[in-house]
mmCIF file of C-alpha atoms in Angstrom:
data_model
loop_
_atom_site.group_PDB
_atom_site.id
_atom_site.type_symbol
_atom_site.label_atom_id
_atom_site.label_comp_id
_atom_site.label_asym_id
_atom_site.label_seq_id
_atom_site.Cartn_x
_atom_site.Cartn_y
_atom_site.Cartn_z
ATOM 1 C CA MET A 1 -4.233 19.352 -0.406
ATOM 2 C CA ALA A 2 -2.236 18.628 3.158
ATOM 3 C CA ILE A 3 1.019 16.418 0.610
ATOM 4 C CA THR A 4 2.857 17.344 -2.190
ATOM 5 C CA LEU A 5 4.508 14.801 -3.936
ATOM 6 C CA VAL A 6 8.070 15.202 -6.084
ATOM 7 C CA ASN A 7 10.215 13.364 -8.116
ATOM 8 C CA PRO A 8 13.837 14.726 -7.320
ATOM 9 C CA ALA A 9 15.125 15.425 -10.887
ATOM 10 C CA GLU A 10 18.355 13.593 -9.745
ATOM 11 C CA LEU A 11 16.908 10.519 -8.572
ATOM 12 C CA PRO A 12 15.457 7.687 -10.838
ATOM 13 C CA GLU A 13 11.609 7.928 -11.515
ATOM 14 C CA ILE A 14 9.760 5.043 -10.488
ATOM 15 C CA ASP A 15 5.949 5.021 -11.964
ATOM 16 C CA VAL A 16 4.496 3.390 -9.305
ATOM 17 C CA TYR A 17 5.643 6.503 -6.719
ATOM 18 C CA ARG A 18 6.459 9.843 -5.923
ATOM 19 C CA GLN A 19 10.165 9.553 -4.591
ATOM 20 C CA VAL A 20 8.875 12.221 -1.893
ATOM 21 C CA SER A 21 6.407 13.451 0.252
ATOM 22 C CA VAL A 22 5.932 17.162 1.478
ATOM 23 C CA ALA A 23 3.509 16.723 4.769
ATOM 24 C CA SER A 24 1.418 20.250 5.246
ATOM 25 C CA GLY A 25 -1.280 19.092 7.030
ATOM 26 C CA THR A 26 -1.934 19.421 10.705
ATOM 27 C CA ARG A 27 -4.001 15.787 11.473
ATOM 28 C CA LEU A 28 -1.755 12.302 10.992
ATOM 29 C CA VAL A 29 -3.221 9.649 10.370
ATOM 30 C CA PHE A 30 -0.801 6.261 10.765
ATOM 31 C CA VAL A 31 -3.235 2.644 9.847
ATOM 32 C CA ALA A 32 -1.686 -0.247 11.301
ATOM 33 C CA GLY A 33 -0.666 -3.151 8.484
ATOM 34 C CA GLN A 34 -3.600 -4.007 6.193
ATOM 35 C CA VAL A 35 -3.210 -8.092 5.293
ATOM 36 C CA ALA A 36 -6.209 -10.390 2.869
ATOM 37 C CA TRP A 37 -8.911 -9.601 5.304
ATOM 38 C CA ASP A 38 -12.387 -9.783 4.071
ATOM 39 C CA ALA A 39 -15.158 -7.327 7.027
ATOM 40 C CA ASP A 40 -15.599 -11.625 8.356
ATOM 41 C CA GLY A 41 -11.866 -11.570 8.733
ATOM 42 C CA ALA A 42 -11.674 -14.581 6.159
ATOM 43 C CA THR A 43 -8.412 -14.548 4.554
ATOM 44 C CA VAL A 44 -9.207 -13.762 0.175
ATOM 45 C CA GLY A 45 -6.824 -14.415 -2.942
ATOM 46 C CA GLU A 46 -5.229 -17.219 -0.592
ATOM 47 C CA GLY A 47 -2.534 -18.477 -2.293
ATOM 48 C CA ASP A 48 -2.883 -15.411 -4.741
ATOM 49 C CA LEU A 49 -0.737 -12.305 -4.419
ATOM 50 C CA ALA A 50 -2.300 -10.694 -6.793
ATOM 51 C CA ALA A 51 -5.709 -10.814 -5.247
ATOM 52 C CA GLN A 52 -4.549 -10.561 -1.629
ATOM 53 C CA VAL A 53 -2.673 -7.274 -2.763
ATOM 54 C CA GLU A 54 -5.767 -6.294 -3.943
ATOM 55 C CA GLN A 55 -7.503 -6.094 -0.573
ATOM 56 C CA CYS A 56 -4.657 -5.099 0.857
ATOM 57 C CA TYR A 57 -4.827 -1.716 -0.675
ATOM 58 C CA VAL A 58 -8.992 -1.588 0.037
ATOM 59 C CA ASN A 59 -8.023 -1.990 3.143
ATOM 60 C CA VAL A 60 -6.275 0.727 3.616
ATOM 61 C CA GLY A 61 -9.101 2.798 1.541
ATOM 62 C CA THR A 62 -11.910 1.472 3.772
ATOM 63 C CA ALA A 63 -9.542 2.764 7.363
ATOM 64 C CA LEU A 64 -8.680 5.702 5.087
ATOM 65 C CA ALA A 65 -12.240 6.564 5.352
ATOM 66 C CA ALA A 66 -13.123 5.787 8.755
ATOM 67 C CA ALA A 67 -10.221 8.861 9.594
ATOM 68 C CA ASP A 68 -11.235 10.810 7.001
ATOM 69 C CA ALA A 69 -8.395 10.794 4.188
ATOM 70 C CA THR A 70 -7.843 9.496 1.093
ATOM 71 C CA PHE A 71 -4.643 8.540 -0.993
ATOM 72 C CA ALA A 72 -5.152 11.117 -1.777
ATOM 73 C CA ASP A 73 -3.036 12.097 1.639
ATOM 74 C CA VAL A 74 -0.905 9.412 1.620
ATOM 75 C CA ALA A 75 2.487 10.596 3.324
ATOM 76 C CA LYS A 76 3.748 6.871 2.955
ATOM 77 C CA LEU A 77 3.292 3.619 1.982
ATOM 78 C CA ASN A 78 5.316 0.537 3.950
ATOM 79 C CA VAL A 79 4.769 -2.699 1.306
ATOM 80 C CA HIS A 80 5.770 -6.486 3.700
ATOM 81 C CA VAL A 81 5.700 -9.607 1.618
ATOM 82 C CA VAL A 82 6.739 -13.260 2.700
ATOM 83 C CA ASP A 83 9.327 -14.207 0.568
ATOM 84 C CA TRP A 84 9.818 -11.588 -1.384
ATOM 85 C CA THR A 85 12.101 -12.264 -4.764
ATOM 86 C CA PRO A 86 12.060 -9.479 -8.157
ATOM 87 C CA ASP A 87 10.060 -11.833 -10.356
ATOM 88 C CA LYS A 88 7.337 -11.060 -7.811
ATOM 89 C CA MET A 89 7.126 -7.494 -9.441
ATOM 90 C CA PRO A 90 3.967 -8.394 -11.953
ATOM 91 C CA LEU A 91 1.786 -9.456 -9.190
ATOM 92 C CA LEU A 92 2.326 -6.215 -7.337
ATOM 93 C CA LEU A 93 2.080 -4.275 -9.555
ATOM 94 C CA GLU A 94 -1.177 -6.304 -10.725
ATOM 95 C CA GLY A 95 -2.652 -6.655 -6.925
ATOM 96 C CA ILE A 96 -2.524 -2.520 -7.258
ATOM 97 C CA ALA A 97 -3.196 -1.856 -10.445
ATOM 98 C CA ARG A 98 -6.661 -3.803 -9.868
ATOM 99 C CA ALA A 99 -7.038 -2.149 -6.141
ATOM 100 C CA ALA A 100 -6.399 1.173 -7.269
ATOM 101 C CA ALA A 101 -8.982 0.575 -10.255
ATOM 102 C CA ARG A 102 -11.106 -0.375 -7.587
ATOM 103 C CA LEU A 103 -10.628 2.494 -5.722
ATOM 104 C CA GLY A 104 -10.765 5.686 -8.258
ATOM 105 C CA VAL A 105 -7.327 6.178 -6.960
ATOM 106 C CA THR A 106 -4.034 5.675 -7.805
ATOM 107 C CA PRO A 107 -1.775 5.895 -5.197
ATOM 108 C CA ALA A 108 1.187 7.179 -5.780
ATOM 109 C CA ALA A 109 2.769 8.080 -1.745
ATOM 110 C CA PRO A 110 6.909 7.022 -1.351
ATOM 111 C CA ALA A 111 6.238 3.736 -0.579
ATOM 112 C CA THR A 112 9.217 1.170 0.621
ATOM 113 C CA LEU A 113 8.787 -2.358 0.131
ATOM 114 C CA LEU A 114 9.867 -4.972 2.677
ATOM 115 C CA GLY A 115 10.676 -8.584 1.627
ATOM 116 C CA VAL A 116 9.836 -11.137 4.815
ATOM 117 C CA ALA A 117 10.170 -14.347 6.054
ATOM 118 C CA ALA A 118 6.809 -14.049 7.921
ATOM 119 C CA LEU A 119 3.332 -12.627 8.705
ATOM 120 C CA ASP A 120 1.138 -13.009 11.504
ATOM 121 C CA MET A 121 -1.184 -16.354 9.536
ATOM 122 C CA PRO A 122 1.153 -18.808 7.339
ATOM 123 C CA GLU A 123 -1.928 -18.300 3.641
ATOM 124 C CA HIS A 124 -1.238 -13.806 4.331
ATOM 125 C CA LEU A 125 1.499 -13.214 1.495
ATOM 126 C CA VAL A 126 1.672 -9.184 1.771
ATOM 127 C CA GLU A 127 0.709 -6.338 3.995
ATOM 128 C CA VAL A 128 0.338 -2.793 3.348
ATOM 129 C CA GLU A 129 0.993 0.327 6.039
ATOM 130 C CA ALA A 130 0.280 3.723 5.582
ATOM 131 C CA THR A 131 0.785 6.576 6.743
ATOM 132 C CA ALA A 132 -1.257 9.459 5.984
ATOM 133 C CA VAL A 133 -1.344 13.936 6.164
ATOM 134 C CA VAL A 134 -4.323 15.614 6.901
ATOM 135 C CA ASP A 135 -5.566 19.126 6.607
#
């Protein structure tokens, strides 16, 4: 594996991601921010944050596969959520869990969660981008 995930003892342990990733691979893969579109460009889960998170992560998985990569190769995730408030965390986590079950993976790379005012279209509630490193 080109990515080693680490939780330093001096930092809090977070259930859904690790604090550090160490990359030793030779090829970088940058996945554009993925929104809750299906293959035809129709929005999945309009108004449903968990459903949109799930679709975003599935789309990231599809994009990674196109580059011969998987979530095991992801060094960093950025998650952008419209009008983020902490009470939305259960829906975010539900969407990640559903995507993980569908994909058969556990996305655990370091992640940054950013609240944003808006995304590309009003019906999009979340966007997920990834950086991967592969051998």
